[in-house]
PDB file of C-alpha atoms in Angstrom:
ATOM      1  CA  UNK W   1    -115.276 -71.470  -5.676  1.00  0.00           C
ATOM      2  CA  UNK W   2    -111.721 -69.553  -5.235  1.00  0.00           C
ATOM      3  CA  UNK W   3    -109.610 -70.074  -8.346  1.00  0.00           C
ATOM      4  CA  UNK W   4    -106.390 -70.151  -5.645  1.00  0.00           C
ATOM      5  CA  UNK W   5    -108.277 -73.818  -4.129  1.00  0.00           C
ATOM      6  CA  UNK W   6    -108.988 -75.256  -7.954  1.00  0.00           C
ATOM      7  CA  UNK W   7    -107.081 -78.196  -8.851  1.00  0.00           C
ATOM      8  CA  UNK W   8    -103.986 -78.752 -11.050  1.00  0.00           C
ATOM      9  CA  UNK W   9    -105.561 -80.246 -13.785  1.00  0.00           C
ATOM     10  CA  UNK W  10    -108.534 -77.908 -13.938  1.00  0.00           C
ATOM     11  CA  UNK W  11    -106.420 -75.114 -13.998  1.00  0.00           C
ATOM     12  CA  UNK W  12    -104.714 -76.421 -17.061  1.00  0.00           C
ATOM     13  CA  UNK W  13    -108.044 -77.170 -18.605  1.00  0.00           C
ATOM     14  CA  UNK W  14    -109.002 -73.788 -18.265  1.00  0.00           C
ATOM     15  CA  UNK W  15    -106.201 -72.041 -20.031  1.00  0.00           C
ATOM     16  CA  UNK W  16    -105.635 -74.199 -22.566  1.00  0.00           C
ATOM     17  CA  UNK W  17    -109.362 -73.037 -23.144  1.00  0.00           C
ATOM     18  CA  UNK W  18    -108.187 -69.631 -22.791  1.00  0.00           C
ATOM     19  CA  UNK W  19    -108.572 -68.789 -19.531  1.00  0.00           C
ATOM     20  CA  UNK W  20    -104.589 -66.809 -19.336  1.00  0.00           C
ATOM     21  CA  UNK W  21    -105.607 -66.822 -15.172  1.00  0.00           C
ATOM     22  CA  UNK W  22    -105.159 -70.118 -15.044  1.00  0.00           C
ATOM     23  CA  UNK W  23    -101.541 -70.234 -16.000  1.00  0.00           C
ATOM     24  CA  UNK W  24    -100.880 -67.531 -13.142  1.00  0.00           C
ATOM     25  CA  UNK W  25    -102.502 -69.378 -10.793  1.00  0.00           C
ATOM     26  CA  UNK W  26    -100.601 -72.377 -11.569  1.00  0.00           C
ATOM     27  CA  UNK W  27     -96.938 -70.248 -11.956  1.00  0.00           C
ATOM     28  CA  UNK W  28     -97.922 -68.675  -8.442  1.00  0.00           C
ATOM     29  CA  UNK W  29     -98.406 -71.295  -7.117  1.00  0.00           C
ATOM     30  CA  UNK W  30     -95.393 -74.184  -8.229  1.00  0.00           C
ATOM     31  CA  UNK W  31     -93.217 -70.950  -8.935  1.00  0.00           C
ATOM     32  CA  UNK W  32     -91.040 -71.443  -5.339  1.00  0.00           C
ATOM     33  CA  UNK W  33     -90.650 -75.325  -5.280  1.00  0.00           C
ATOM     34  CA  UNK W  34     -89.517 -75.061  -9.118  1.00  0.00           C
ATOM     35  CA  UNK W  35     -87.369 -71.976  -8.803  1.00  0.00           C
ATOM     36  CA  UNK W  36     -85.835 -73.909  -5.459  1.00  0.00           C
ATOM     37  CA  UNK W  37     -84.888 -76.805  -7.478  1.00  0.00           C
ATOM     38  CA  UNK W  38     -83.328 -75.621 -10.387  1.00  0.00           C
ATOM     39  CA  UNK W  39     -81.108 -73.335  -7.875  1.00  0.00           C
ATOM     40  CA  UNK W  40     -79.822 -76.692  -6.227  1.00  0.00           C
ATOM     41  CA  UNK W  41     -78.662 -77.383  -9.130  1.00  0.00           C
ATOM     42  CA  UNK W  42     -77.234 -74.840 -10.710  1.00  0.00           C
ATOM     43  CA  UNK W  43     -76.138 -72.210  -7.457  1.00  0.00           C
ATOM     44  CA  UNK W  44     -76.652 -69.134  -9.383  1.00  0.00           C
ATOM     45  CA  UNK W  45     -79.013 -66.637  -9.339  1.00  0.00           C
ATOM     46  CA  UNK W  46     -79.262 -65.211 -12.699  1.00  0.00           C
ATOM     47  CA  UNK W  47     -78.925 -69.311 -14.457  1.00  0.00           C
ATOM     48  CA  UNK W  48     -81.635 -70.331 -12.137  1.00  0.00           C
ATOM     49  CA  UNK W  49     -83.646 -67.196 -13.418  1.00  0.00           C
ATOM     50  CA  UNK W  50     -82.933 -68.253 -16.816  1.00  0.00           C
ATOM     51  CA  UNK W  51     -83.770 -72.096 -16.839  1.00  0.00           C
ATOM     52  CA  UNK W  52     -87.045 -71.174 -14.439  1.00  0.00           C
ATOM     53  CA  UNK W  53     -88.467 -68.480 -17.602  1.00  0.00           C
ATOM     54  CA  UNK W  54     -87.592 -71.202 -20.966  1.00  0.00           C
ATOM     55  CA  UNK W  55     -89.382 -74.183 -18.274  1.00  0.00           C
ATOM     56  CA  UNK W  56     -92.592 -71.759 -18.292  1.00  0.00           C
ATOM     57  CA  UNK W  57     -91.825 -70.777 -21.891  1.00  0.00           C
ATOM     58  CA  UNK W  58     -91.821 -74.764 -22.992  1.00  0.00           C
ATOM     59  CA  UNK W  59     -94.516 -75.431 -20.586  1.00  0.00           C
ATOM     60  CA  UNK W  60     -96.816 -72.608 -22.361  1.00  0.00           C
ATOM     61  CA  UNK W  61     -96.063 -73.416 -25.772  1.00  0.00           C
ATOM     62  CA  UNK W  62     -96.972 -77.474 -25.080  1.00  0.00           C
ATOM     63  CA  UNK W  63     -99.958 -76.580 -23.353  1.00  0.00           C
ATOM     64  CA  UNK W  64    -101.354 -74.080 -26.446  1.00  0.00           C
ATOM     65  CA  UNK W  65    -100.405 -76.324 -28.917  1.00  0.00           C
ATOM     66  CA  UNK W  66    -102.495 -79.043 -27.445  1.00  0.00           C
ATOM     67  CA  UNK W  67     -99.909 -81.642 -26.953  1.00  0.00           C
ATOM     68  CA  UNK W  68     -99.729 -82.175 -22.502  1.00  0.00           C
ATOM     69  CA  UNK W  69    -101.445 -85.304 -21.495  1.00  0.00           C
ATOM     70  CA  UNK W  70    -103.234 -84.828 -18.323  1.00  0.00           C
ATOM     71  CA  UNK W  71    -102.585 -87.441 -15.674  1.00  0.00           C
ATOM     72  CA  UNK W  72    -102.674 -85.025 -13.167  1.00  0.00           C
ATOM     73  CA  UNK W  73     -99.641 -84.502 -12.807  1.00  0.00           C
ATOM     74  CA  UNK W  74     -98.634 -81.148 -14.012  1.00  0.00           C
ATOM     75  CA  UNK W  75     -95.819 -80.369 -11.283  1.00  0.00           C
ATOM     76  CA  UNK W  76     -93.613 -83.521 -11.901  1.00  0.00           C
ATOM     77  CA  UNK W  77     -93.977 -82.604 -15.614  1.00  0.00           C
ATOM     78  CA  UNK W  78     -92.517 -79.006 -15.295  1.00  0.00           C
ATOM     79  CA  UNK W  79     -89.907 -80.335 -13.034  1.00  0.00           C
ATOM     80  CA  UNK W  80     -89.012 -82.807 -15.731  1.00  0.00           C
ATOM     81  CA  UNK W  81     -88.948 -80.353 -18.093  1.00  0.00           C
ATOM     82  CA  UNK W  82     -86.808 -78.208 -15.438  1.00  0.00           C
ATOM     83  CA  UNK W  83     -84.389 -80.661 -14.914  1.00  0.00           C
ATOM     84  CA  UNK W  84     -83.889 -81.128 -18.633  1.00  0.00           C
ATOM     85  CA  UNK W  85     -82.896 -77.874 -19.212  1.00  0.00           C
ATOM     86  CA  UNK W  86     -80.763 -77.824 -16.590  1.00  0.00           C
ATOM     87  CA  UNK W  87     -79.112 -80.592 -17.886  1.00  0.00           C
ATOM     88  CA  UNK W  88     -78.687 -78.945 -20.994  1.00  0.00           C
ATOM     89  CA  UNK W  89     -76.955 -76.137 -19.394  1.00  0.00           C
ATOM     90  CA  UNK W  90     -74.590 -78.214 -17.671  1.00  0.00           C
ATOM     91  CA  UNK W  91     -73.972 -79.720 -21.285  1.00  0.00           C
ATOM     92  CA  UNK W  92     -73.847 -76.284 -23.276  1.00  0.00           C
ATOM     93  CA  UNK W  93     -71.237 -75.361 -20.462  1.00  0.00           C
ATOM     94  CA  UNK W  94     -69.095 -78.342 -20.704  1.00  0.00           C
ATOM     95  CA  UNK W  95     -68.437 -77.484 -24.795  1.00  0.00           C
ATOM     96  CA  UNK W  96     -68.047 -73.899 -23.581  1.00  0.00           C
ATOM     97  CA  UNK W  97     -66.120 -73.664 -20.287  1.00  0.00           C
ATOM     98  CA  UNK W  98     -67.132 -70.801 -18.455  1.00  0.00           C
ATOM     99  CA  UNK W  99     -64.165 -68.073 -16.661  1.00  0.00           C
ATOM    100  CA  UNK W 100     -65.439 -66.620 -13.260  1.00  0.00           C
ATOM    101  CA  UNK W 101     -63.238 -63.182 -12.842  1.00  0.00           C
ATOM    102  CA  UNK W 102     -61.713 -63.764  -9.198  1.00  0.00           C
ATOM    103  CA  UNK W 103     -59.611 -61.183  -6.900  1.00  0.00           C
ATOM    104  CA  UNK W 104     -56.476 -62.539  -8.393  1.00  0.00           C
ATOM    105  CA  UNK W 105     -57.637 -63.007 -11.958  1.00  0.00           C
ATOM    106  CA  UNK W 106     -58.941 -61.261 -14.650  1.00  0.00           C
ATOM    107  CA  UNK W 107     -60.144 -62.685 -17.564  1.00  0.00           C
ATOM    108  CA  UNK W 108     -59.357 -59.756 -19.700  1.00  0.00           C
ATOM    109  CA  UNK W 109     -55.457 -60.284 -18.322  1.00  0.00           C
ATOM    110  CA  UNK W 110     -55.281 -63.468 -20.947  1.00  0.00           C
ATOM    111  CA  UNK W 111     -57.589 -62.064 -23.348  1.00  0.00           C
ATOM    112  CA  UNK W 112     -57.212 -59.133 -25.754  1.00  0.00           C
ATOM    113  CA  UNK W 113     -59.373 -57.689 -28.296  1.00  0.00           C
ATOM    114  CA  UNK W 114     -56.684 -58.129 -31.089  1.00  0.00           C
ATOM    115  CA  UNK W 115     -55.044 -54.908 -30.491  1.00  0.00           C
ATOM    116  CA  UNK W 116     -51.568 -53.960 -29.311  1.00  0.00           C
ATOM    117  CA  UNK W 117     -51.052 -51.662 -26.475  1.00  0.00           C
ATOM    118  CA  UNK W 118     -50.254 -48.060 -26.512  1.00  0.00           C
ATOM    119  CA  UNK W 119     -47.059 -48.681 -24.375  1.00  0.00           C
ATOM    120  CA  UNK W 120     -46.233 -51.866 -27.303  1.00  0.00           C
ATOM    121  CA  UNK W 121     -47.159 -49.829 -30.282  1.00  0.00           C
ATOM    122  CA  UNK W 122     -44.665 -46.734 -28.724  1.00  0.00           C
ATOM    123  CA  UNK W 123     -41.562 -49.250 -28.133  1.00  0.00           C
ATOM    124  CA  UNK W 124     -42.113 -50.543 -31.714  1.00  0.00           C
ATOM    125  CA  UNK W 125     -41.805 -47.409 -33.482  1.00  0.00           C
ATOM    126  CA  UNK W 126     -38.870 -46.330 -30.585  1.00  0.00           C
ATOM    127  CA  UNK W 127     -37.174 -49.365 -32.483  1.00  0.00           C
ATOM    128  CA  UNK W 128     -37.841 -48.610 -35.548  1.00  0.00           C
ATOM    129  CA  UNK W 129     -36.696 -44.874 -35.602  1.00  0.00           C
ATOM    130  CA  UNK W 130     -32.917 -46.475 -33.630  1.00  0.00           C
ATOM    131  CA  UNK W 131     -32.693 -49.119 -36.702  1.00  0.00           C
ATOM    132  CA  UNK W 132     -33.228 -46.336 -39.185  1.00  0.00           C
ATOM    133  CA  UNK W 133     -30.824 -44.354 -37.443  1.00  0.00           C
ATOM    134  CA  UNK W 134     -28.451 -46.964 -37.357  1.00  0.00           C
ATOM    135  CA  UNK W 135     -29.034 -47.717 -41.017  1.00  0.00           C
ATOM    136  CA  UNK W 136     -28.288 -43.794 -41.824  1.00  0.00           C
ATOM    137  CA  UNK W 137     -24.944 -44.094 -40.140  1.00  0.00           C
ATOM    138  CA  UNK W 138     -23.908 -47.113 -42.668  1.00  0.00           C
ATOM    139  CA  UNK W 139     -21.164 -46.648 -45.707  1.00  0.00           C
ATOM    140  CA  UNK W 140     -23.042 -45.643 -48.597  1.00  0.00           C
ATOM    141  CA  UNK W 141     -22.147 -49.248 -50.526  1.00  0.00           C
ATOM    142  CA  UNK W 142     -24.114 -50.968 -47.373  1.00  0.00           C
ATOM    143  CA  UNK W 143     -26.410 -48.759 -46.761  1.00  0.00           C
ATOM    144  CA  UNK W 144     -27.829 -49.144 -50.496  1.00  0.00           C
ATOM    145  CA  UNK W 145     -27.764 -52.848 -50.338  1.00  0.00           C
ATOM    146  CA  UNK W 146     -29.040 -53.139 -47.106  1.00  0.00           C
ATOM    147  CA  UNK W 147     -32.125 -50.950 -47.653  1.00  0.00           C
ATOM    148  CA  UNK W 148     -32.542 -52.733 -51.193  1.00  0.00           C
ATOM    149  CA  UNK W 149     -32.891 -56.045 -49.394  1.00  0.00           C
ATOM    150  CA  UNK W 150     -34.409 -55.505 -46.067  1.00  0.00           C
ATOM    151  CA  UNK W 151     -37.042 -52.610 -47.243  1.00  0.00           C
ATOM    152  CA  UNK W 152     -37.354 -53.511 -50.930  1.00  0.00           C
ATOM    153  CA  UNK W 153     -37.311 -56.944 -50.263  1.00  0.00           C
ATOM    154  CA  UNK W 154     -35.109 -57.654 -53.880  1.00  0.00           C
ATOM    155  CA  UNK W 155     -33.168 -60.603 -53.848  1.00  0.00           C
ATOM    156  CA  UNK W 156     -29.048 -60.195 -53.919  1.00  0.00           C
ATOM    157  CA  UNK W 157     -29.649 -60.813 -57.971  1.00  0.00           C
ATOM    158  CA  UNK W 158     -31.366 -57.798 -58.333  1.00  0.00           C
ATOM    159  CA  UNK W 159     -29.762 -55.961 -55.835  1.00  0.00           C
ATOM    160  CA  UNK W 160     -26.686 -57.228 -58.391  1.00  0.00           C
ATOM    161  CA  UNK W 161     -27.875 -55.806 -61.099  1.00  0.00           C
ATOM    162  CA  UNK W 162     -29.243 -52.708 -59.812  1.00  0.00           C
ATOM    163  CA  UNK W 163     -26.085 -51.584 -58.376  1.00  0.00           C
ATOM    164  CA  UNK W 164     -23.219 -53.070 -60.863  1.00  0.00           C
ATOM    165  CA  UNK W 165     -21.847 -55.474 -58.911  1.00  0.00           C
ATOM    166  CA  UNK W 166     -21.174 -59.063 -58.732  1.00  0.00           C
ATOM    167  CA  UNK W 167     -23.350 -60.821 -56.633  1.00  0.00           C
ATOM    168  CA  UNK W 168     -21.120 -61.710 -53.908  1.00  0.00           C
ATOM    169  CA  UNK W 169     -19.789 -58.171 -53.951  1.00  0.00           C
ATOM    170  CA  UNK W 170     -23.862 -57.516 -53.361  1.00  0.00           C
ATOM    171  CA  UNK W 171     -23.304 -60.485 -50.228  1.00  0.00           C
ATOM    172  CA  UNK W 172     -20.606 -59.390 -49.108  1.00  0.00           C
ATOM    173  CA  UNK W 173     -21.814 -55.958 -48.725  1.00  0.00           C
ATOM    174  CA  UNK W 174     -24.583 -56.958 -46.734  1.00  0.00           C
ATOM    175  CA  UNK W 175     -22.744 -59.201 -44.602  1.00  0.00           C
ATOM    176  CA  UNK W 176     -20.597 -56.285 -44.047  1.00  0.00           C
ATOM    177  CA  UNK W 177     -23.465 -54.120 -43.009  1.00  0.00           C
ATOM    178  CA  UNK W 178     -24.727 -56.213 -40.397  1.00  0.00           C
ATOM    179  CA  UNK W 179     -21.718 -56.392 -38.588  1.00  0.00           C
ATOM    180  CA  UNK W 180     -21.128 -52.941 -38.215  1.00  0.00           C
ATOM    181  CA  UNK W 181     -24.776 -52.125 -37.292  1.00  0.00           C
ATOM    182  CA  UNK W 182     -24.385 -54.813 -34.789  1.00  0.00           C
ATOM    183  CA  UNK W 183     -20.850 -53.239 -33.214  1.00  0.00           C
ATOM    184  CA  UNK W 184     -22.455 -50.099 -33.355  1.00  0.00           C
ATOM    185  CA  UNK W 185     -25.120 -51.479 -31.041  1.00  0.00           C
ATOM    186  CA  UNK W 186     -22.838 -53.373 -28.632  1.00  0.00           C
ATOM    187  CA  UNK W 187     -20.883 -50.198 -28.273  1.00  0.00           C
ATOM    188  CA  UNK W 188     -23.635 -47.748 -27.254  1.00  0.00           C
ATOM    189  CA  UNK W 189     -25.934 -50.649 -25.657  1.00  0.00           C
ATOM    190  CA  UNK W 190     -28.989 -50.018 -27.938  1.00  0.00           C
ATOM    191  CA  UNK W 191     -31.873 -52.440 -27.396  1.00  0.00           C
ATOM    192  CA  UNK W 192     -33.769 -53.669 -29.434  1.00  0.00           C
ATOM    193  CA  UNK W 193     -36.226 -55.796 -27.745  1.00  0.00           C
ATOM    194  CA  UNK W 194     -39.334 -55.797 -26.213  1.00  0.00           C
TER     195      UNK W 194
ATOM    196  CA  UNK T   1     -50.646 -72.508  23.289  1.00  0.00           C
ATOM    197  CA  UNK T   2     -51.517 -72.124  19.790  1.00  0.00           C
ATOM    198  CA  UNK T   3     -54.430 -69.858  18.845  1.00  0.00           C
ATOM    199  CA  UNK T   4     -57.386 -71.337  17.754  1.00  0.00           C
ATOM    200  CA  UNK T   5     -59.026 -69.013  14.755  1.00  0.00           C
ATOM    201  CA  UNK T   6     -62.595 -69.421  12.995  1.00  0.00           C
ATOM    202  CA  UNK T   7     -62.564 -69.642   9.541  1.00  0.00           C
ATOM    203  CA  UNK T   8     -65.260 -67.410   8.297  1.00  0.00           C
ATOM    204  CA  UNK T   9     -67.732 -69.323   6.256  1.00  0.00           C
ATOM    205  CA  UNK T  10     -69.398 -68.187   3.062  1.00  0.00           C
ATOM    206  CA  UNK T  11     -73.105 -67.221   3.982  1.00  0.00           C
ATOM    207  CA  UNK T  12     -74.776 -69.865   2.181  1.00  0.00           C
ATOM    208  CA  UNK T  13     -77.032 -68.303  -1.100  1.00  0.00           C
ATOM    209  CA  UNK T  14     -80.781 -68.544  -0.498  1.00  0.00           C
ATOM    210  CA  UNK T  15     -82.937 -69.130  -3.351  1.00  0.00           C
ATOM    211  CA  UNK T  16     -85.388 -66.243  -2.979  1.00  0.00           C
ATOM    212  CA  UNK T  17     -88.058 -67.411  -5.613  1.00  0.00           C
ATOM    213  CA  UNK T  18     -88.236 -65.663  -9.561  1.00  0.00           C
ATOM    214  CA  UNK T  19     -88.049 -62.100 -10.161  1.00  0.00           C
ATOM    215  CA  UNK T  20     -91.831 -60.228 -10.398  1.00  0.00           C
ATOM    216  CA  UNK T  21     -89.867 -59.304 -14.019  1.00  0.00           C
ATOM    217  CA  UNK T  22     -89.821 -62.907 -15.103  1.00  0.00           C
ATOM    218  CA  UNK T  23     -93.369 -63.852 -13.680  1.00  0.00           C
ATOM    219  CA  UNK T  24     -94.523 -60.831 -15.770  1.00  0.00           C
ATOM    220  CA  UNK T  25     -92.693 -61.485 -18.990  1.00  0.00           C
ATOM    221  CA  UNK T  26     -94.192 -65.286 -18.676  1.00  0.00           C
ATOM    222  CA  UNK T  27     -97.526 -63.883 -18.417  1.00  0.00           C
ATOM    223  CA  UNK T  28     -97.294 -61.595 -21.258  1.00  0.00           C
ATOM    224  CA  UNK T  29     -95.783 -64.158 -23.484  1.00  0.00           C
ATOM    225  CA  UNK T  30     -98.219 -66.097 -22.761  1.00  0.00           C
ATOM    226  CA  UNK T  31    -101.086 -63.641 -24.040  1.00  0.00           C
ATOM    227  CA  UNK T  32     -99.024 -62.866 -27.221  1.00  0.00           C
ATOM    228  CA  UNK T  33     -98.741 -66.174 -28.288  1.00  0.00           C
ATOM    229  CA  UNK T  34    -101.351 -67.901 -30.232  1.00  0.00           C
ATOM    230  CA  UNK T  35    -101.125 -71.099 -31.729  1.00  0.00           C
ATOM    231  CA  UNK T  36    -102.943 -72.238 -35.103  1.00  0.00           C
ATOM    232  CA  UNK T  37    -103.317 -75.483 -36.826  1.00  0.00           C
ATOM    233  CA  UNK T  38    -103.953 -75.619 -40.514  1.00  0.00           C
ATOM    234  CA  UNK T  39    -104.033 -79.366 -41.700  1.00  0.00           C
ATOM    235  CA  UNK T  40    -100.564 -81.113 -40.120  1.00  0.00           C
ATOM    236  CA  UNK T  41     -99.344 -78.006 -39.528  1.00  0.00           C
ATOM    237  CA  UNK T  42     -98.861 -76.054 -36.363  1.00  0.00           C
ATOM    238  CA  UNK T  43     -97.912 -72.001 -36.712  1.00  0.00           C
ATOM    239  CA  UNK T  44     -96.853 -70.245 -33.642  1.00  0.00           C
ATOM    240  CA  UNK T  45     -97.558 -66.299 -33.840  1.00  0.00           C
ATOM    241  CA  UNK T  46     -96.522 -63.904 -31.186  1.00  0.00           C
ATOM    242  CA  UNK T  47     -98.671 -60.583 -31.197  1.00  0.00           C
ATOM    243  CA  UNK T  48     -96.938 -58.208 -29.562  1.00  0.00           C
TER     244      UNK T  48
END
C-alpha cells in the first residue's frame, strides 16, 4: 500500500513507533493548508515561517513523548496548536510594539546607540575652546575665582580663603566675571549653543 | 472634465507554502530528538 494513501492516524502510529517517514508524510501533506492559515493571520512571510516550524516543533515533541490522543483528528489538532501560537504572537507583540521602517521613517532617526555624533562632539569642544578663551581674556582677580568655582568646583568659602578675601569680595568677583564674559560675547556675537 | 486616475493597488501577498529549509530542519529535529522516561520523569535529548 503507498505510504502517500495511509491514513492520518496510522501515520501517527507509525512514527510515534519510530517510523521518522511518517511525520514527512504527514508535514507534506497538511504543510500548505497550515502554512495558508497561519499567513491569514499574521500577513508576513518570515512570522508565518516562524509560527509554521515551533507548530511542527510542539507537534513532534507531544507526539514522542506519548501524550496526543488519537481521535483522528490530527489536522484540527495542529491547527489548534497553530492558532495558539499565533495568538501568542499577537500577544508577545502587543507588550512589545513592533516599528516597520517606511520611506519617510527610519527607526534609527529616533533611536541612537547612546553615542553623540561626530558633528555634536566637534561643536562641543568648538565651545569649549571659545569659553576658555573667553575665560583667558578675564582680570586676573576673576579669572582666579572664576576657574576656582566653575573648574574646581570650591565653594565661595574656600575660594575665600584660598585667595585672602572676604567672601563677598570672592562673590562679587564672580559676579563681576560673568558680566564681562557675557559683554564680551554680545559684542563679538559668540554662540554658544547647539 | 475632471480626470479620472486608477489608484494602483498593492499586489496582494500569496502564501507560497514553507521554505524546503524549514521542512528540512523539522525533519532533522525530529531524528535528533529522543525522548526517555525514567519513573515520572520525562528527559528530552537532542543528538545532534
Amino acid at each position: 500500500m503507498n505510504i502517500e494513501n495511509v491514513q492520518d492516524a496510522v501515520l501517527v502510529k507509525q512514527y510515534i513507533n519510530g517510523s521518522e517517514k511518517g511525520l514527512e508524510v504527514l508535514i507534506t501533506r497538511h504543510k500548505q493548508r497550515i502554512y495558508s492559515f497561519i499567513f491569514s493571520k499574521v500577513m508576513d512571510r518570515d512570522i508565518t515561517e516562524d509560527i509554521f516550524q515551533d507548530t511542527f516543533i510542539k507537534v513532534i515533541r507531544t507526539l514522542k513523548k506519548g501524550k496526543y490522543n488519537e481521535e483522528g483528528k490530527f489536522l484540527p489538532w495542529v491547527m489548534r496548536i497553530a492558532h495558539n501560537l499565533v495568538i501568542d504572537h499577537f500577544r508577545r507583540n502587543k507588550r512589545m510594539p513592533k516599528f516597520q521602517s517606511r520611506n519617510d521613517f527610519d527607526i534609527f532617526d529616533v533611536i541612537s546607540d547612546g553615542e553623540e555624533s561626530m558633528e555634536y562632539d566637534m561643536i562641543t569642544n568648538q565651545m569649549h575652546e571659545d569659553v576658555r578663551k573667553l575665560v583667558e581674556e578675564l582680570p586676573a582677580d576673576q579669572k582666579e575665582v572664576l576657574t576656582m568655582r566653575i573648574f574646581k568646583e570650591m565653594s565661595f568659602k574656600e575660594i575665600a580663603a584660598c585667595t585672602d578675601v572676604s567672601i563677598n569680595t570672592a562673590l562679587g568677583r564672580m559676579r563681576y566675571a560673568l558680566i564681562n564674559l557675557r559683554k564680551v560675547i554680545d559684542k563679538h556675537n559668540i554662540v554658544l549653543t547647539r | 472634465m475632471a480626470k479620472l486616475y486608477n489608484e494602483s493597488l498593492q499586489e496582494p501577498v500569496k502564501p507560497t507554502g514553507p521554505k524546503a529549509e524549514t521542512i528540512s530542519f523539522l525533519l532533522n529535529f525530529s531524528k535528533a530528538l529522543s525522548v526517555t522516561k525514567y519513573k515520572n520523569m520525562t528527559f528530552e535529548t537532542l543528538n545532534n
